[in-house]
């Protein structure tokens, strides 16, 4: 029975994954995203979501989404370029451009698709991509597509601007593209964006910045990592932001010069060949964007919780990485030990995911603690009390 054999092969690989402790499964939430996640009838304190401002379950945003669904229907019906670009899509693009200070923005269904559009569209034959070693998986896939298009790809050691400079200086590529996370998703640290921007100017390169974890959180009004560093909305910069994390909804955008955005709109395959997101998503985002812009109190609360966690965990057996953001990784080292610690917290009603290789480098398995403005001070205390007990 050949079809059975096909599946037997896959099953063998899955068993190998399980034997290495690397198989994955999902948990079903019986509640909306928030500080409490109900799982199997149990109320878990949620330190796993990227809902940094606590907006994912916000009733006003949900209402805006419902209103937009009633006004505009459930589906957009086609890709943006065919007939799927509705007024709510246009409005949110203009709102995101104004908010980030760039002339134009283009909306995408997910950040993954946004990243797949940018690098391979900018870089093809004769061009060179320079990427940080710890970039997000979606940027790595984008880099592989650029390579398939004929670009050369070089990865520089994490946040090492001097190493990047040597690579740029040695390159005779027609077009150079520097690609980096702004906030690294598994470490929580910031890219040295001012140094990278200066290198981009000096070597006449594009700078592509993935601000998935900075948008809504960093900078005045949550305008993101570029604003945090007081960097200009330069025409050599493309800023990607995701809208399913701090913004609490879903989707993503790329902001840049009018020309660069028009170029992406004409050539970005993951923009062109996919159905536009439901207009209700754009409607919800308009509300979310307003809450982000007016969200100084939420951000103050978030940074207070981050400081409380870092104070509480200082001197613990497991070190916290020096992260100034909502992503607080506690380095355990060993894969099995990280999973056991995550499991022990789970049994105490605390949901903190363990992250293992290949998502992070070997020997650096960790707990990835996501802090949110939705957390109460007592929630943070419960987490560090439990960790102290387990240490
Ligand atoms: C989450 C994430 C993405 C992907 O965004 P989605 O909207 O979830 O597809 C891209 N880059 C980084 C750094 C991320 O953390």
mmCIF file of N, CA and C in Angstrom, residues 130-179:
data_model
loop_
_atom_site.group_PDB
_atom_site.id
_atom_site.type_symbol
_atom_site.label_atom_id
_atom_site.label_comp_id
_atom_site.label_asym_id
_atom_site.label_seq_id
_atom_site.Cartn_x
_atom_site.Cartn_y
_atom_site.Cartn_z
ATOM 1 N N UNK A 130 22.780 41.526 3.320
ATOM 2 C CA UNK A 130 23.586 41.411 4.532
ATOM 3 C C UNK A 130 22.612 41.282 5.704
ATOM 4 N N UNK A 131 22.650 40.127 6.360
ATOM 5 C CA UNK A 131 21.611 39.831 7.348
ATOM 6 C C UNK A 131 22.217 39.463 8.693
ATOM 7 N N UNK A 132 21.600 39.948 9.761
ATOM 8 C CA UNK A 132 22.040 39.579 11.109
ATOM 9 C C UNK A 132 21.797 38.081 11.316
ATOM 10 N N UNK A 133 22.747 37.442 11.989
ATOM 11 C CA UNK A 133 22.686 35.993 12.264
ATOM 12 C C UNK A 133 21.432 35.584 13.027
ATOM 13 N N UNK A 134 20.906 36.480 13.859
ATOM 14 C CA UNK A 134 19.755 36.091 14.703
ATOM 15 C C UNK A 134 18.422 36.605 14.159
ATOM 16 N N UNK A 135 18.400 36.967 12.876
ATOM 17 C CA UNK A 135 17.140 37.437 12.291
ATOM 18 C C UNK A 135 16.038 36.388 12.395
ATOM 19 N N UNK A 136 14.810 36.874 12.401
ATOM 20 C CA UNK A 136 13.621 36.027 12.476
ATOM 21 C C UNK A 136 13.532 35.073 11.281
ATOM 22 N N UNK A 137 12.908 33.917 11.522
ATOM 23 C CA UNK A 137 12.777 32.881 10.483
ATOM 24 C C UNK A 137 12.185 33.430 9.182
ATOM 25 N N UNK A 138 11.245 34.354 9.283
ATOM 26 C CA UNK A 138 10.625 34.892 8.061
ATOM 27 C C UNK A 138 11.638 35.692 7.233
ATOM 28 N N UNK A 139 12.571 36.367 7.914
ATOM 29 C CA UNK A 139 13.618 37.104 7.189
ATOM 30 C C UNK A 139 14.622 36.125 6.581
ATOM 31 N N UNK A 140 14.839 35.017 7.272
ATOM 32 C CA UNK A 140 15.749 33.999 6.732
ATOM 33 C C UNK A 140 15.140 33.380 5.475
ATOM 34 N N UNK A 141 13.845 33.086 5.516
ATOM 35 C CA UNK A 141 13.187 32.546 4.322
ATOM 36 C C UNK A 141 13.218 33.563 3.180
ATOM 37 N N UNK A 142 13.029 34.828 3.521
ATOM 38 C CA UNK A 142 13.081 35.885 2.508
ATOM 39 C C UNK A 142 14.476 35.939 1.876
ATOM 40 N N UNK A 143 15.478 35.761 2.719
ATOM 41 C CA UNK A 143 16.870 35.769 2.265
ATOM 42 C C UNK A 143 17.112 34.588 1.305
ATOM 43 N N UNK A 144 16.539 33.443 1.624
ATOM 44 C CA UNK A 144 16.686 32.270 0.746
ATOM 45 C C UNK A 144 16.037 32.531 -0.612
ATOM 46 N N UNK A 145 14.909 33.238 -0.607
ATOM 47 C CA UNK A 145 14.253 33.575 -1.878
ATOM 48 C C UNK A 145 15.124 34.538 -2.683
ATOM 49 N N UNK A 146 15.740 35.500 -1.987
ATOM 50 C CA UNK A 146 16.634 36.441 -2.677
ATOM 51 C C UNK A 146 17.791 35.674 -3.316
ATOM 52 N N UNK A 147 18.277 34.674 -2.589
ATOM 53 C CA UNK A 147 19.363 33.837 -3.089
ATOM 54 C C UNK A 147 18.911 33.090 -4.348
ATOM 55 N N UNK A 148 17.693 32.559 -4.287
ATOM 56 C CA UNK A 148 17.147 31.858 -5.453
ATOM 57 C C UNK A 148 17.003 32.812 -6.637
ATOM 58 N N UNK A 149 16.804 34.097 -6.354
ATOM 59 C CA UNK A 149 16.720 35.109 -7.426
ATOM 60 C C UNK A 149 18.097 35.536 -7.914
ATOM 61 N N UNK A 150 19.164 34.990 -7.323
ATOM 62 C CA UNK A 150 20.510 35.285 -7.803
ATOM 63 C C UNK A 150 21.307 36.233 -6.931
ATOM 64 N N UNK A 151 20.736 36.684 -5.821
ATOM 65 C CA UNK A 151 21.489 37.578 -4.934
ATOM 66 C C UNK A 151 22.498 36.780 -4.121
ATOM 67 N N UNK A 152 23.597 37.421 -3.739
ATOM 68 C CA UNK A 152 24.478 36.776 -2.760
ATOM 69 C C UNK A 152 23.992 37.185 -1.375
ATOM 70 N N UNK A 153 24.194 36.277 -0.429
ATOM 71 C CA UNK A 153 23.681 36.507 0.909
ATOM 72 C C UNK A 153 24.809 36.307 1.902
ATOM 73 N N UNK A 154 24.996 37.265 2.789
ATOM 74 C CA UNK A 154 26.005 37.116 3.835
ATOM 75 C C UNK A 154 25.379 37.431 5.173
ATOM 76 N N UNK A 155 25.698 36.587 6.172
ATOM 77 C CA UNK A 155 25.146 36.823 7.506
ATOM 78 C C UNK A 155 26.264 37.311 8.408
ATOM 79 N N UNK A 156 26.013 38.398 9.117
ATOM 80 C CA UNK A 156 27.031 38.935 10.016
ATOM 81 C C UNK A 156 26.702 38.566 11.459
ATOM 82 N N UNK A 157 27.755 38.461 12.308
ATOM 83 C CA UNK A 157 27.517 38.102 13.713
ATOM 84 C C UNK A 157 26.528 39.089 14.348
ATOM 85 N N UNK A 158 25.744 38.559 15.267
ATOM 86 C CA UNK A 158 24.645 39.324 15.856
ATOM 87 C C UNK A 158 25.065 40.721 16.322
ATOM 88 N N UNK A 159 24.378 41.725 15.756
ATOM 89 C CA UNK A 159 24.551 43.135 16.140
ATOM 90 C C UNK A 159 25.984 43.656 15.977
ATOM 91 N N UNK A 160 26.784 42.994 15.129
ATOM 92 C CA UNK A 160 28.187 43.373 14.972
ATOM 93 C C UNK A 160 28.347 44.327 13.780
ATOM 94 N N UNK A 161 28.204 45.627 14.065
ATOM 95 C CA UNK A 161 28.251 46.632 12.999
ATOM 96 C C UNK A 161 29.635 46.672 12.342
ATOM 97 N N UNK A 162 30.686 46.397 13.116
ATOM 98 C CA UNK A 162 32.043 46.422 12.548
ATOM 99 C C UNK A 162 32.197 45.303 11.523
ATOM 100 N N UNK A 163 31.678 44.114 11.850
ATOM 101 C CA UNK A 163 31.746 42.994 10.899
ATOM 102 C C UNK A 163 30.914 43.313 9.656
ATOM 103 N N UNK A 164 29.765 43.914 9.867
ATOM 104 C CA UNK A 164 28.920 44.300 8.726
ATOM 105 C C UNK A 164 29.657 45.289 7.833
ATOM 106 N N UNK A 165 30.329 46.238 8.453
ATOM 107 C CA UNK A 165 31.055 47.246 7.680
ATOM 108 C C UNK A 165 32.118 46.590 6.785
ATOM 109 N N UNK A 166 32.836 45.589 7.346
ATOM 110 C CA UNK A 166 33.860 44.900 6.545
ATOM 111 C C UNK A 166 33.213 44.212 5.339
ATOM 112 N N UNK A 167 32.064 43.576 5.553
ATOM 113 C CA UNK A 167 31.387 42.889 4.454
ATOM 114 C C UNK A 167 30.917 43.889 3.392
ATOM 115 N N UNK A 168 30.382 45.016 3.855
ATOM 116 C CA UNK A 168 29.894 46.034 2.910
ATOM 117 C C UNK A 168 31.052 46.590 2.086
ATOM 118 N N UNK A 169 32.168 46.847 2.781
ATOM 119 C CA UNK A 169 33.316 47.449 2.099
ATOM 120 C C UNK A 169 33.884 46.498 1.058
ATOM 121 N N UNK A 170 33.806 45.185 1.331
ATOM 122 C CA UNK A 170 34.396 44.199 0.423
ATOM 123 C C UNK A 170 33.455 43.863 -0.733
ATOM 124 N N UNK A 171 32.218 44.322 -0.672
ATOM 125 C CA UNK A 171 31.218 43.914 -1.675
ATOM 126 C C UNK A 171 31.222 44.849 -2.885
ATOM 127 N N UNK A 172 31.154 44.246 -4.076
ATOM 128 C CA UNK A 172 31.017 45.099 -5.269
ATOM 129 C C UNK A 172 29.630 44.910 -5.896
ATOM 130 N N UNK A 173 28.678 44.534 -5.053
ATOM 131 C CA UNK A 173 27.323 44.303 -5.548
ATOM 132 C C UNK A 173 26.729 45.591 -6.105
ATOM 133 N N UNK A 174 25.829 45.412 -7.064
ATOM 134 C CA UNK A 174 25.126 46.538 -7.678
ATOM 135 C C UNK A 174 24.238 47.217 -6.632
ATOM 136 N N UNK A 175 23.468 46.417 -5.938
ATOM 137 C CA UNK A 175 22.571 46.949 -4.907
ATOM 138 C C UNK A 175 22.825 46.186 -3.624
ATOM 139 N N UNK A 176 22.942 46.917 -2.518
ATOM 140 C CA UNK A 176 23.209 46.288 -1.220
ATOM 141 C C UNK A 176 21.996 46.476 -0.311
ATOM 142 N N UNK A 177 21.638 45.418 0.379
ATOM 143 C CA UNK A 177 20.456 45.458 1.252
ATOM 144 C C UNK A 177 20.829 44.903 2.629
ATOM 145 N N UNK A 178 20.745 45.749 3.645
ATOM 146 C CA UNK A 178 20.986 45.313 5.029
ATOM 147 C C UNK A 178 19.629 44.963 5.636
ATOM 148 N N UNK A 179 19.570 43.789 6.264
ATOM 149 C CA UNK A 179 18.286 43.324 6.806
ATOM 150 C C UNK A 179 18.457 42.947 8.275
#
